[in-house]
Coordinates of N, CA and C in Angstrom, one line a residue:
X1 N 103.1 171.9 132.2 CA 103.9 171.0 131.4 C 103.8 169.6 132.1
X2 N 103.4 168.6 131.3 CA 103.2 167.3 131.9 C 104.6 166.6 132.1
X3 N 104.7 166.0 133.2 CA 106.0 165.3 133.6 C 106.0 163.9 132.9
X4 N 107.2 163.5 132.5 CA 107.3 162.2 131.8 C 108.2 161.2 132.6
X5 N 107.6 160.0 132.7 CA 108.4 158.9 133.2 C 108.8 158.0 132.1
X6 N 110.1 157.6 132.2 CA 110.7 156.7 131.2 C 111.0 155.4 131.8
X7 N 110.6 154.3 131.1 CA 110.8 153.0 131.6 C 111.6 152.3 130.5
X8 N 112.8 151.9 130.9 CA 113.8 151.3 129.9 C 114.0 149.9 130.2
X9 N 113.5 149.0 129.3 CA 113.6 147.6 129.5 C 115.0 147.1 129.2
X10 N 115.4 146.0 129.8 CA 116.7 145.4 129.5 C 116.5 144.3 128.4
X11 N 116.1 144.8 127.3 CA 115.7 144.0 126.1 C 115.9 144.8 124.9
X12 N 116.1 144.1 123.8 CA 116.2 144.7 122.5 C 114.8 144.8 121.8
X13 N 114.7 145.8 120.9 CA 113.4 146.0 120.3 C 113.0 145.2 119.1
X14 N 114.0 144.5 118.5 CA 113.7 143.7 117.3 C 112.8 142.5 117.6
X15 N 112.0 142.1 116.6 CA 111.0 141.1 116.8 C 111.6 139.7 117.3
X16 N 112.8 139.4 116.8 CA 113.4 138.1 117.2 C 113.7 138.1 118.7
X17 N 114.3 139.2 119.2 CA 114.6 139.3 120.6 C 113.3 139.4 121.5
X18 N 112.3 140.0 121.0 CA 111.0 140.1 121.7 C 110.5 138.6 121.9
X19 N 110.6 137.9 120.8 CA 110.1 136.5 120.8 C 110.9 135.7 121.8
X20 N 112.2 135.8 121.7 CA 113.1 135.0 122.7 C 112.9 135.4 124.1
X21 N 112.7 136.8 124.3 CA 112.4 137.2 125.7 C 111.1 136.6 126.2
X22 N 110.1 136.6 125.4 CA 108.8 136.0 125.8 C 109.0 134.5 126.2
X23 N 109.7 133.8 125.4 CA 109.9 132.4 125.7 C 110.7 132.2 127.0
X24 N 111.8 133.0 127.1 CA 112.6 132.9 128.3 C 111.7 133.2 129.6
X25 N 110.9 134.2 129.5 CA 110.1 134.6 130.6 C 109.1 133.5 131.1
X26 N 108.6 132.7 130.1 CA 107.7 131.6 130.4 C 108.5 130.4 130.8
X27 N 109.6 130.0 130.2 CA 110.3 128.8 130.4 C 111.1 128.9 131.7
X28 N 111.8 130.0 131.9 CA 112.7 130.2 133.1 C 112.6 131.6 133.7
X29 N 111.4 131.9 134.3 CA 111.2 133.2 134.8 C 112.3 133.6 135.9
X30 N 112.8 132.7 136.6 CA 113.8 133.1 137.6 C 115.1 133.6 137.1
X31 N 115.4 133.3 135.8 CA 116.6 133.8 135.2 C 116.4 134.9 134.2
X32 N 115.1 135.3 134.1 CA 114.8 136.4 133.1 C 115.4 137.7 133.5
X33 N 116.1 138.4 132.6 CA 116.9 139.6 133.0 C 116.2 140.9 133.0
X34 N 114.9 141.0 132.8 CA 114.3 142.3 132.9 C 113.2 142.3 134.0
X35 N 113.6 142.7 135.2 CA 112.7 142.8 136.3 C 111.5 143.7 136.1
X36 N 111.8 144.8 135.3 CA 110.7 145.7 135.0 C 109.6 145.1 134.2
X37 N 109.9 144.3 133.2 CA 108.9 143.6 132.4 C 108.2 142.6 133.3
X38 N 108.9 141.9 134.1 CA 108.3 140.9 135.0 C 107.3 141.5 135.9
X39 N 107.6 142.7 136.4 CA 106.7 143.4 137.3 C 105.4 143.9 136.6
X40 N 105.6 144.4 135.4 CA 104.4 145.1 134.8 C 103.7 144.3 133.8
X41 N 104.2 143.2 133.4 CA 103.6 142.3 132.4 C 103.5 140.9 132.8
X42 N 102.4 140.2 132.4 CA 102.4 138.8 132.6 C 103.0 138.1 131.4
X43 N 102.7 136.9 131.1 CA 103.4 136.2 130.0 C 102.9 136.8 128.6
X44 N 101.7 137.3 128.6 CA 101.2 137.7 127.3 C 100.7 139.1 127.2
X45 N 100.5 139.8 128.3 CA 100.0 141.1 128.2 C 100.3 141.9 129.5
X46 N 100.0 143.2 129.4 CA 100.2 144.1 130.6 C 99.3 143.7 131.7
X47 N 99.8 143.8 132.9 CA 99.0 143.5 134.1 C 97.9 144.5 134.3
X48 N 96.7 144.1 134.6 CA 95.6 145.0 134.7 C 95.8 146.2 135.7
X49 N 96.3 145.8 136.9 CA 96.5 146.9 137.9 C 97.6 147.9 137.4
X50 N 98.6 147.5 136.7 CA 99.6 148.4 136.1 C 98.9 149.3 135.1
X51 N 98.2 148.6 134.2 CA 97.5 149.4 133.1 C 96.6 150.5 133.7
X52 N 95.8 150.1 134.7 CA 94.9 151.1 135.4 C 95.7 152.2 136.0
X53 N 96.8 151.9 136.7 CA 97.6 153.0 137.3 C 98.2 153.9 136.2
X54 N 98.7 153.3 135.1 CA 99.3 154.0 134.0 C 98.3 154.9 133.4
X55 N 97.1 154.4 133.1 CA 96.1 155.2 132.3 C 95.5 156.3 133.2
X56 N 95.6 156.2 134.5 CA 95.0 157.2 135.4 C 96.0 158.1 136.1
X57 N 97.2 158.1 135.6 CA 98.2 158.9 136.2 C 98.3 160.3 135.5
X58 N 98.8 161.2 136.2 CA 99.0 162.6 135.7 C 100.3 162.7 134.9
X59 N 101.0 161.6 134.9 CA 102.3 161.6 134.1 C 102.1 160.9 132.8
X60 N 103.0 161.3 131.9 CA 103.1 160.7 130.6 C 104.1 159.5 130.8
X61 N 103.8 158.4 130.3 CA 104.6 157.2 130.4 C 105.2 156.9 129.0
X62 N 106.6 156.7 129.0 CA 107.3 156.3 127.8 C 108.0 155.1 128.0
X63 N 107.8 154.1 127.2 CA 108.5 152.8 127.3 C 109.5 152.6 126.2
X64 N 110.7 152.2 126.6 CA 111.8 152.1 125.6 C 112.5 150.8 125.8
X65 N 113.0 150.2 124.7 CA 113.9 149.1 124.8 C 115.3 149.6 124.9
X66 N 116.2 148.8 125.4 CA 117.6 149.1 125.6 C 118.3 149.9 124.3
X67 N 118.1 149.3 123.2 CA 118.7 149.8 122.0 C 118.1 151.2 121.6
X68 N 116.8 151.3 121.8 CA 116.1 152.6 121.5 C 116.6 153.7 122.5
X69 N 116.7 153.4 123.7 CA 117.2 154.3 124.7 C 118.6 154.8 124.4
X70 N 119.5 153.9 124.2 CA 120.9 154.2 123.9 C 121.0 155.0 122.6
X71 N 120.2 154.7 121.6 CA 120.2 155.5 120.4 C 119.7 156.9 120.5
X72 N 118.7 157.0 121.4 CA 118.0 158.3 121.6 C 118.9 159.2 122.5
X73 N 119.4 158.7 123.5 CA 120.1 159.5 124.5 C 121.6 159.3 124.4
X74 N 122.2 159.5 123.2 CA 123.6 159.4 123.0 C 124.4 160.4 123.8
X75 N 123.8 161.5 124.1 CA 124.5 162.6 124.8 C 124.7 162.4 126.3
X76 N 124.1 161.3 126.9 CA 124.3 161.0 128.3 C 125.8 160.7 128.5
X77 N 126.3 161.4 129.5 CA 127.8 161.2 129.8 C 128.0 159.9 130.6
X78 N 127.1 159.7 131.5 CA 127.3 158.5 132.3 C 126.4 157.4 131.8
X79 N 127.0 156.4 131.2 CA 126.2 155.2 130.7 C 126.6 154.0 131.4
X80 N 127.0 154.1 132.6 CA 127.5 153.0 133.4 C 126.4 152.3 134.2
X81 N 125.2 152.7 134.0 CA 124.0 152.1 134.7 C 123.6 150.8 134.1
X82 N 123.0 149.9 134.9 CA 122.5 148.7 134.5 C 121.0 148.8 134.2
X83 N 120.5 148.1 133.3 CA 119.1 148.1 132.9 C 118.4 146.9 133.5
X84 N 117.1 147.0 133.8 CA 116.2 148.1 133.5 C 116.3 149.3 134.5
X85 N 115.8 150.4 134.0 CA 115.8 151.6 134.9 C 114.5 152.4 134.6
X86 N 114.2 153.2 135.6 CA 113.0 154.1 135.5 C 113.6 155.5 135.8
X87 N 113.3 156.5 134.9 CA 113.7 157.9 135.2 C 112.6 158.8 134.9
X88 N 112.8 160.0 135.5 CA 111.8 161.1 135.2 C 112.6 162.2 134.4
X89 N 111.9 162.7 133.4 CA 112.5 163.7 132.6 C 111.7 165.0 132.7
X90 N 112.4 166.1 133.0 CA 111.8 167.4 133.0 C 112.7 168.3 132.1
X91 N 112.2 168.8 131.0 CA 113.0 169.5 130.0 C 114.1 168.6 129.6
X92 N 115.4 169.0 129.8 CA 116.5 168.1 129.5 C 117.1 167.4 130.6
X93 N 116.6 167.6 131.8 CA 117.1 167.0 133.0 C 116.5 165.7 133.3
X94 N 117.4 164.7 133.5 CA 117.0 163.3 133.8 C 117.3 162.9 135.2
X95 N 116.3 162.5 136.0 CA 116.4 162.1 137.3 C 116.1 160.6 137.4
X96 N 117.1 159.8 137.9 CA 116.9 158.4 138.1 C 115.9 158.2 139.3
X97 N 114.9 157.4 139.0 CA 114.0 157.0 140.1 C 114.3 155.6 140.6
X98 N 114.5 154.7 139.7 CA 114.8 153.3 140.1 C 115.9 152.8 139.2
X99 N 116.9 152.2 139.8 CA 117.9 151.5 139.0 C 117.6 150.0 139.0
X100 N 118.4 149.2 138.4 CA 118.1 147.8 138.2 C 118.0 147.1 139.6
X101 N 118.9 147.5 140.5 CA 119.0 146.9 141.8 C 117.7 147.2 142.6
X102 N 117.2 148.4 142.5 CA 116.0 148.8 143.2 C 114.8 148.0 142.6
X103 N 114.7 147.9 141.3 CA 113.6 147.1 140.7 C 113.7 145.6 141.0
X104 N 114.9 145.1 141.1 CA 115.0 143.7 141.5 C 114.6 143.4 142.9
X105 N 114.6 144.4 143.8 CA 114.2 144.2 145.1 C 112.6 144.2 145.3
X106 N 111.9 144.6 144.3 CA 110.4 144.7 144.4 C 109.8 143.3 144.2
X107 N 108.8 143.0 144.9 CA 108.2 141.7 144.8 C 106.9 141.7 144.0
X108 N 106.3 142.8 143.7 CA 105.0 142.9 143.0 C 104.9 144.2 142.3
X109 N 103.9 144.2 141.3 CA 103.6 145.4 140.6 C 103.0 146.5 141.6
X110 N 102.3 146.0 142.6 CA 101.7 146.9 143.6 C 102.8 147.6 144.4
X111 N 103.9 146.9 144.7 CA 105.0 147.6 145.3 C 105.6 148.7 144.4
X112 N 105.8 148.3 143.1 CA 106.3 149.3 142.2 C 105.4 150.5 142.1
X113 N 104.1 150.4 142.1 CA 103.2 151.5 142.0 C 103.3 152.3 143.3
X114 N 103.4 151.7 144.4 CA 103.5 152.5 145.7 C 104.8 153.3 145.7
X115 N 105.9 152.7 145.3 CA 107.2 153.4 145.3 C 107.2 154.5 144.3
X116 N 106.5 154.3 143.1 CA 106.4 155.4 142.2 C 105.6 156.6 142.7
X117 N 104.5 156.2 143.3 CA 103.7 157.3 143.9 C 104.4 158.1 144.9
X118 N 105.3 157.5 145.7 CA 106.1 158.2 146.7 C 107.1 159.1 146.1
X119 N 107.8 158.5 145.0 CA 108.9 159.2 144.4 C 108.4 160.4 143.5
X120 N 107.2 160.3 143.0 CA 106.8 161.4 142.0 C 105.8 162.3 142.6
X121 N 105.4 162.1 143.8 CA 104.4 163.0 144.4 C 105.1 164.3 145.0

């Protein structure tokens, strides 16, 4: 059974919000509210080192926006977490790997990759 990593962005999935998020990230990156997106993506596309890691991993990667996650996982009892988050799902069990505070402490996509390798190995 392949293990799945979920990456939940602190952003909404509709086209208008995606557009506004892109502008915000370019105009004022220091105040952009999704550290996960800032780590894994440049202004216009996924970072090459991240894409290479993702494509060569033994894990399945699932990316969700805030609204998609909350709509899908309505049964979660504890919804007090801040986004973005990364969690691992095995069957119905969800294990938090990184919370928003942990993600905000990372300085590069390479640090994220190294932390993920340690957590999931």
